[in-house]
XYZ file of C-alpha atoms in Angstrom:
494
model
C 57.490 33.667 -65.050
C 56.346 31.025 -62.510
C 53.188 31.667 -60.663
C 53.374 32.471 -56.907
C 51.819 29.799 -54.607
C 49.684 30.224 -51.736
C 51.416 30.093 -48.553
C 54.905 30.900 -49.632
C 55.052 34.490 -49.019
C 52.253 36.166 -50.748
C 51.294 39.022 -48.984
C 47.756 38.834 -49.748
C 47.860 35.214 -48.121
C 49.593 36.163 -44.969
C 47.166 39.077 -44.712
C 44.146 36.943 -45.198
C 45.335 34.554 -42.423
C 45.837 37.537 -40.007
C 42.572 38.642 -40.390
C 40.827 35.115 -39.744
C 43.057 34.653 -36.837
C 41.972 37.802 -35.298
C 38.197 37.304 -36.269
C 38.322 34.056 -34.540
C 39.496 35.166 -30.914
C 37.068 38.381 -31.391
C 34.100 35.983 -32.403
C 34.878 33.300 -30.170
C 33.131 34.484 -26.629
C 30.074 34.807 -28.663
C 30.138 31.147 -29.476
C 30.609 31.787 -33.203
C 32.800 29.440 -35.060
C 36.099 30.209 -36.503
C 37.086 29.054 -39.651
C 40.001 29.609 -41.993
C 41.287 27.531 -44.799
C 38.136 24.951 -44.736
C 38.890 24.333 -41.151
C 36.297 24.393 -38.408
C 37.838 25.602 -35.259
C 34.558 25.979 -33.240
C 34.041 24.453 -30.087
C 31.678 21.425 -30.833
C 31.177 20.535 -27.171
C 31.276 23.395 -24.527
C 29.533 24.405 -21.444
C 26.776 27.165 -21.748
C 24.618 28.642 -19.118
C 21.398 28.112 -19.379
C 18.352 29.546 -17.250
C 15.727 27.359 -15.996
C 12.205 28.318 -14.760
C 11.350 30.093 -11.856
C 13.047 28.867 -8.462
C 15.775 27.241 -10.192
C 19.254 28.942 -10.544
C 21.619 28.934 -13.239
C 23.397 25.799 -13.927
C 26.263 24.499 -16.792
C 24.407 22.322 -18.892
C 26.695 19.948 -21.290
C 25.717 20.511 -25.080
C 26.678 18.525 -27.691
C 26.328 19.355 -31.498
C 25.205 22.750 -30.339
C 21.890 21.587 -29.372
C 20.861 21.912 -25.794
C 20.209 18.788 -23.299
C 17.325 19.404 -20.662
C 17.848 17.688 -17.747
C 14.521 18.697 -16.668
C 12.269 17.228 -19.550
C 9.912 14.759 -18.067
C 10.553 16.116 -14.434
C 9.224 19.484 -14.380
C 6.423 20.101 -11.800
C 4.072 23.106 -11.719
C 3.005 24.161 -8.269
C -0.478 25.913 -7.862
C 0.850 28.640 -6.093
C -2.188 30.804 -6.867
C -4.346 28.529 -4.276
C -6.465 30.470 -2.232
C -4.585 31.067 1.079
C -7.552 29.375 3.285
C -6.354 26.035 1.935
C -2.589 26.217 3.198
C -1.422 29.356 4.722
C -4.389 30.695 6.749
C -3.961 27.518 8.943
C -0.411 28.066 9.780
C -0.882 31.579 10.318
C -3.919 30.666 12.865
C -1.890 27.682 14.166
C -3.392 27.859 17.841
C -6.642 26.431 16.251
C -4.657 23.204 14.950
C -4.380 20.161 17.347
C -1.739 17.378 17.234
C -4.221 14.785 18.208
C -6.803 14.184 21.068
C -4.613 15.985 23.623
C -6.160 19.310 21.924
C -2.597 21.084 22.275
C -1.893 23.151 19.253
C 0.577 22.976 16.304
C 2.221 26.282 16.683
C 5.960 24.887 18.027
C 5.992 22.442 15.266
C 5.118 24.667 12.085
C 8.330 26.505 12.509
C 11.830 25.150 10.464
C 9.871 24.317 7.428
C 7.595 22.247 9.364
C 10.496 20.450 11.246
C 9.674 22.050 14.539
C 11.910 23.283 17.303
C 15.694 22.346 16.996
C 17.082 19.937 19.780
C 19.886 21.657 21.232
C 21.016 18.966 24.156
C 20.168 15.190 23.646
C 22.703 13.620 26.291
C 24.968 12.044 23.834
C 21.634 10.464 22.502
C 21.630 12.315 18.972
C 24.143 14.327 16.913
C 25.121 17.510 17.600
C 23.250 19.056 14.261
C 19.866 18.522 12.199
C 17.693 17.070 14.866
C 14.345 18.668 15.985
C 11.167 17.895 17.708
C 9.127 17.026 14.598
C 5.425 16.410 14.729
C 4.128 13.053 12.948
C 1.655 15.159 11.476
C 3.703 17.894 10.135
C 4.396 16.267 6.373
C 2.513 18.826 4.515
C 4.568 21.757 5.788
C 7.562 19.752 5.201
C 6.691 18.641 1.842
C 5.940 21.828 0.762
C 9.045 23.212 2.133
C 11.098 20.909 -0.029
C 9.116 21.438 -3.261
C 9.870 25.067 -3.271
C 13.388 24.413 -3.868
C 12.923 21.238 -6.440
C 14.998 21.562 -9.105
C 12.910 21.510 -11.892
C 9.896 24.250 -11.188
C 8.089 25.512 -13.888
C 6.042 28.692 -14.343
C 4.462 27.053 -17.640
C 2.035 24.492 -16.596
C 1.518 23.413 -20.081
C 5.420 22.214 -19.925
C 4.617 20.212 -16.513
C 4.932 16.602 -16.404
C 2.637 16.986 -13.179
C 0.774 19.465 -10.746
C 1.504 19.635 -7.420
C -1.053 21.407 -5.326
C 0.010 22.626 -1.873
C -2.880 22.199 0.217
C -2.648 21.350 3.942
C -5.720 18.857 4.338
C -4.517 17.373 7.512
C -3.944 20.386 9.236
C -7.300 21.679 8.476
C -8.877 18.074 9.544
C -7.500 18.472 12.898
C -10.222 21.169 13.260
C -12.705 19.339 12.911
C -12.390 15.611 13.297
C -14.298 15.670 16.487
C -16.616 18.051 15.196
C -20.373 16.976 15.118
C -21.061 19.279 12.294
C -20.591 17.038 9.281
C -20.898 20.374 6.705
C -17.912 21.739 8.772
C -15.980 18.421 8.653
C -16.723 18.216 4.613
C -16.570 21.921 3.708
C -12.631 22.195 3.286
C -12.690 19.281 0.657
C -15.851 20.335 -1.325
C -14.144 23.925 -1.765
C -11.031 22.247 -2.951
C -12.529 20.149 -5.054
C -14.363 23.064 -6.996
C -11.663 25.152 -7.336
C -9.220 22.665 -8.631
C -11.341 21.505 -11.179
C -12.472 24.771 -12.316
C -8.461 25.566 -13.398
C -7.597 25.360 -16.734
C -4.706 22.874 -15.911
C -7.441 20.310 -14.649
C -8.719 19.776 -18.366
C -5.530 18.564 -19.486
C -5.820 15.016 -17.997
C -8.826 15.785 -15.754
C -6.801 16.121 -12.472
C -4.895 12.478 -13.227
C -1.598 14.546 -13.389
C -2.177 16.353 -10.009
C -1.139 15.232 -6.532
C -1.292 16.813 -3.081
C 0.079 15.529 0.452
C -1.416 14.835 3.573
C 0.034 14.402 7.007
C -2.788 12.405 8.257
C -3.795 8.782 7.440
C -5.919 8.156 4.351
C -8.794 6.648 6.223
C -9.050 10.235 7.827
C -10.636 11.334 4.610
C -12.852 8.664 3.778
C -16.036 8.719 5.810
C -18.636 6.661 4.328
C -21.922 7.745 5.913
C -23.786 10.725 7.380
C -23.686 9.405 10.849
C -21.901 11.956 12.979
C -20.399 9.058 14.979
C -18.326 8.154 11.894
C -15.048 9.282 12.007
C -12.977 11.649 9.285
C -14.412 13.916 6.113
C -15.237 12.866 2.619
C -12.460 14.695 0.781
C -11.042 11.165 -1.267
C -14.689 10.034 -1.960
C -15.470 13.044 -4.125
C -15.622 12.766 -7.599
C -12.811 15.196 -8.368
C -10.494 13.420 -5.583
C -10.688 10.406 -7.406
C -8.743 11.454 -10.255
C -6.128 12.812 -7.927
C -3.279 11.067 -6.269
C -2.677 11.407 -2.213
C 0.660 10.820 -0.767
C -0.004 10.348 3.072
C 1.835 8.791 6.062
C -0.646 5.435 5.769
C -2.111 4.785 2.417
C -5.776 3.208 2.282
C -6.853 0.010 -0.123
C -7.358 2.654 -2.916
C -4.178 2.905 -5.646
C -4.457 6.278 -5.295
C -3.787 6.806 -1.677
C 0.212 5.770 -1.525
C 1.771 5.931 1.675
C 5.607 7.700 2.239
C 7.509 7.462 5.414
C 6.262 9.504 8.200
C 8.617 12.442 9.265
C 11.326 11.602 11.700
C 13.277 14.264 13.624
C 16.312 14.022 11.640
C 16.572 16.240 8.906
C 20.278 16.428 7.575
C 21.702 18.897 5.176
C 24.674 17.235 4.009
C 25.529 13.440 3.284
C 28.196 13.263 6.005
C 25.801 13.618 8.663
C 23.936 10.859 7.492
C 27.204 8.824 7.362
C 28.141 9.918 10.744
C 24.585 9.171 12.082
C 24.893 5.723 10.453
C 28.210 4.779 11.877
C 26.921 5.928 15.354
C 24.057 3.616 15.135
C 26.152 1.039 13.868
C 28.702 0.923 16.737
C 26.113 1.017 19.631
C 26.293 -1.623 22.575
C 22.386 -2.975 22.735
C 22.116 -4.778 25.764
C 18.443 -5.340 25.329
C 16.912 -7.994 23.010
C 14.027 -6.051 22.272
C 11.790 -3.150 23.532
C 8.003 -1.979 23.177
C 7.574 1.839 23.029
C 3.813 3.109 22.853
C 0.644 3.351 25.307
C -1.611 0.037 25.656
C -5.388 0.299 24.611
C -7.326 -1.106 27.286
C -10.238 0.352 25.697
C -9.636 -2.158 22.300
C -10.179 -5.876 23.247
C -8.301 -6.854 19.866
C -5.405 -4.926 20.507
C -2.359 -6.990 21.457
C -0.198 -4.068 22.895
C -1.586 -4.800 26.440
C 0.040 -8.270 25.863
C 3.162 -6.859 24.579
C 3.700 -4.812 27.538
C 3.063 -7.892 29.764
C 5.674 -10.182 28.000
C 8.239 -7.247 28.070
C 7.928 -7.100 31.906
C 8.006 -10.728 32.236
C 11.249 -10.877 30.327
C 14.717 -9.964 31.354
C 15.686 -9.341 27.836
C 13.282 -6.541 27.446
C 13.051 -2.874 28.019
C 10.050 -0.822 27.780
C 8.505 2.590 27.707
C 4.842 3.120 28.909
C 3.717 6.317 26.901
C 0.727 6.399 29.063
C 2.636 6.543 32.231
C 3.019 9.691 34.176
C 6.002 11.709 33.383
C 6.743 10.036 30.029
C 6.474 12.189 27.099
C 7.119 9.535 24.216
C 6.796 12.854 21.879
C 10.490 13.724 22.911
C 12.639 12.355 20.185
C 15.546 12.013 22.664
C 13.175 9.771 25.097
C 11.956 7.145 22.339
C 15.537 7.191 20.870
C 17.199 6.812 23.893
C 15.245 3.416 24.341
C 15.173 1.941 20.356
C 19.326 2.631 20.478
C 19.754 0.278 23.643
C 17.591 -2.844 21.652
C 18.367 -5.160 18.965
C 14.707 -5.819 18.388
C 11.627 -2.529 18.226
C 7.869 -4.267 18.504
C 5.819 -2.291 16.341
C 2.089 -3.115 16.786
C -0.794 -1.725 15.079
C -2.224 1.359 17.002
C -5.355 3.649 16.507
C -4.615 2.852 12.413
C -2.060 0.049 10.791
C 1.054 2.262 11.142
C 3.202 3.864 13.476
C 5.890 6.606 13.307
C 7.834 4.653 15.907
C 8.635 2.343 13.281
C 10.378 4.823 11.416
C 12.050 6.175 14.452
C 13.118 2.814 15.509
C 14.862 2.218 11.843
C 16.570 5.403 12.236
C 17.929 3.903 15.475
C 19.449 1.151 13.917
C 16.708 -1.145 15.424
C 15.237 -3.923 13.633
C 11.287 -3.482 13.582
C 9.277 -6.454 14.577
C 5.694 -6.096 12.829
C 2.408 -7.785 13.464
C 0.307 -7.059 10.873
C 1.542 -7.055 7.095
C -0.581 -3.574 6.749
C 1.989 -1.990 9.062
C 4.780 -1.612 6.454
C 4.886 -4.115 3.870
C 1.815 -3.282 1.963
C 2.260 0.220 2.525
C 5.702 1.655 1.723
C 6.436 0.045 -1.810
C 8.257 2.739 -2.691
C 10.991 2.482 0.212
C 11.294 -0.888 1.696
C 12.774 -3.913 0.340
C 10.039 -6.431 -1.118
C 11.559 -9.151 0.739
C 10.549 -8.145 4.379
C 13.148 -10.862 5.938
C 15.803 -8.690 4.942
C 15.270 -5.999 7.250
C 12.503 -7.274 9.794
C 10.795 -9.809 12.033
C 7.240 -10.627 10.919
C 5.022 -12.382 13.528
C 1.707 -12.541 12.380
C -1.073 -12.132 14.863
C -4.478 -12.048 13.810
C -6.193 -12.251 17.076
C -5.071 -11.664 20.745
C -5.498 -15.098 22.090
C -2.699 -16.082 19.001
C -0.066 -14.511 21.474
C 1.102 -16.809 24.062
C 3.086 -15.996 27.004
C 6.683 -15.926 26.325
C 6.407 -16.089 22.690
C 7.864 -13.112 21.945
C 11.060 -13.597 23.730
C 11.341 -17.314 22.282
C 10.990 -16.118 18.854
C 13.562 -13.780 18.904
C 15.758 -15.540 20.939
C 15.580 -18.350 18.103
C 16.922 -15.951 15.404
C 20.625 -16.640 14.542
C 23.614 -13.880 15.110
C 24.124 -13.961 11.307
C 20.590 -13.031 10.476
C 20.643 -10.512 13.403
C 23.663 -8.796 11.966
C 22.543 -8.760 8.427
C 19.045 -7.252 9.050
C 20.453 -4.352 11.405
C 23.111 -3.617 8.595
C 20.086 -3.790 6.157
C 17.954 -1.429 8.580
C 21.010 1.156 8.606
C 21.265 1.353 5.161
C 17.549 2.114 4.715
C 18.183 5.256 6.818
C 19.120 8.157 4.001
C 15.948 7.243 1.951
C 13.491 7.464 5.076
C 14.461 10.891 6.208
C 13.269 14.131 5.014
C 16.557 16.480 4.291
C 16.925 20.220 5.053
C 15.266 21.940 1.760
C 18.095 24.516 2.118
C 20.855 21.839 0.516
C 20.591 18.881 -1.405
C 21.681 15.329 -0.307
C 24.087 13.336 -2.542
C 21.620 10.387 -1.989
C 17.649 10.203 -2.920
C 15.678 10.971 0.503
C 12.245 10.664 1.026
C 11.057 13.329 -0.426
C 13.077 12.426 -3.629
C 11.890 9.217 -4.187
C 8.265 10.597 -3.861
C 8.817 12.921 -6.647
C 10.336 10.614 -8.756
C 7.546 7.887 -8.323
C 4.897 10.139 -8.538
C 6.408 11.451 -11.890
C 6.718 7.843 -12.911
C 3.025 7.055 -12.003
C 1.667 9.960 -14.003
C 3.680 9.413 -17.035
C 2.088 5.636 -17.090
C -1.289 7.410 -17.169
C -0.230 9.602 -20.049
C 0.839 6.615 -21.885
C -2.405 5.057 -21.575
C -4.383 7.926 -22.877
C -1.679 8.281 -25.775
C -2.528 4.683 -26.501
C -6.228 5.573 -26.647
C -6.742 3.432 -23.573
C -8.850 4.508 -20.622
C -6.612 6.450 -18.133
C -9.106 5.238 -14.775
C -7.876 1.654 -15.248
C -5.757 1.094 -12.307
C -5.723 4.743 -11.151
C -7.988 4.554 -8.187
C -8.511 0.691 -8.102
C -9.544 -1.403 -4.972
C -6.833 -3.437 -3.566
C -8.440 -6.150 -1.641
C -5.241 -7.751 -0.198
C -3.650 -4.870 1.152
C -4.918 -5.328 4.681
C -4.822 -8.749 4.530
C -3.016 -11.319 6.242
C -0.973 -14.082 4.129
C -3.559 -16.874 2.810
C -1.872 -19.529 5.124
C -3.289 -17.783 8.177
C -6.878 -17.095 6.735
């Protein structure tokens, strides 16, 4: 008699196939491979739900060869949420004591809406219908903290973190004491903060070089060098612990661990379509004036060119000026300034109390080509954001002294720019808009905004320090170095 062959009617074989087939479908939902007759019918590439650290929603992660790919690897950030409230929330809860500046008006209206300030409901057609706010130029700490709370790669485990974010509000605190003759009061915040952060276990990992914080004021406000009460600011950035941390601020210093990121504007989009619509709006605008200057003169500053710029604007038929010191004109109103910027091809951006200006970012937002007079107003500051070749998006008229600016110079120089270059510069300015705004923290733009760029760059900076340590080299090299050329004019003008 011949032997019966498998697959040719043996009841035992068919029973085995049936059992394997049933087991496959039973076990498949549990991610078990299904194998019979030596063939693996398991899923080699599948979508698996992975729970990320606190603050991150479940999301589909592609898994190859049954090993999980961690999309947050190298991007995890730990927030010091256990920070004493006196360093942040106590300040906002007592906002009546905070001031915008020398006008002494309190900051309370500007704290709402994640630090964006009051929403603008009517703009007389100057703005688009949504996502515009009366944002104060000193509110960056609040905005950044609000967005960091929604960052996609937060972790509760500080050992897993590539960077440590400390949500202090030094700018808000500084606003209480900048004019205070009591130096102890000016410096108390910084000293208490340095003592607290350096006592934490996270500090000892890299002795603070993986720590960063944000300031809504310029770096100069934290670098008082003497004990003279007439000198400006506090000593926060001169403390030994502070040297080991990186500060992101609206204006940097000559030290490489003070890094400038954009001033907050009034536009905080939630979706890319809102950005695109705004770009199309400013691209199509008719611009009847060649140039404009929006600002206040500085009669008490003999070296300021602002007075001369106003004089040249008033003498030109091609210029529309807005004197922010004039009665009835409030240049803190977004609609007021944006209306003028939208009418002009070029927007003059001289130095003021410091090298940089919020108006420079407002003008770019309006599609107006900025005109700078000092390299530290933009070119040596916002290196993470602006093209290295500044001629692509701006005009540079170097003026070291008031007497260097002759009558009619501005009009003559701007009229001499070719139409092709003017069109190309404006288009480049409009393309910069997405990366210079801080989007609504409740949603995520498809393109990177100013916050995304800052986070990516700070992670890159810290990783470079980590590599130095891994190579046995001194991590302080280049970390807080003096950049002597940062506030210098080009050599040909020396």
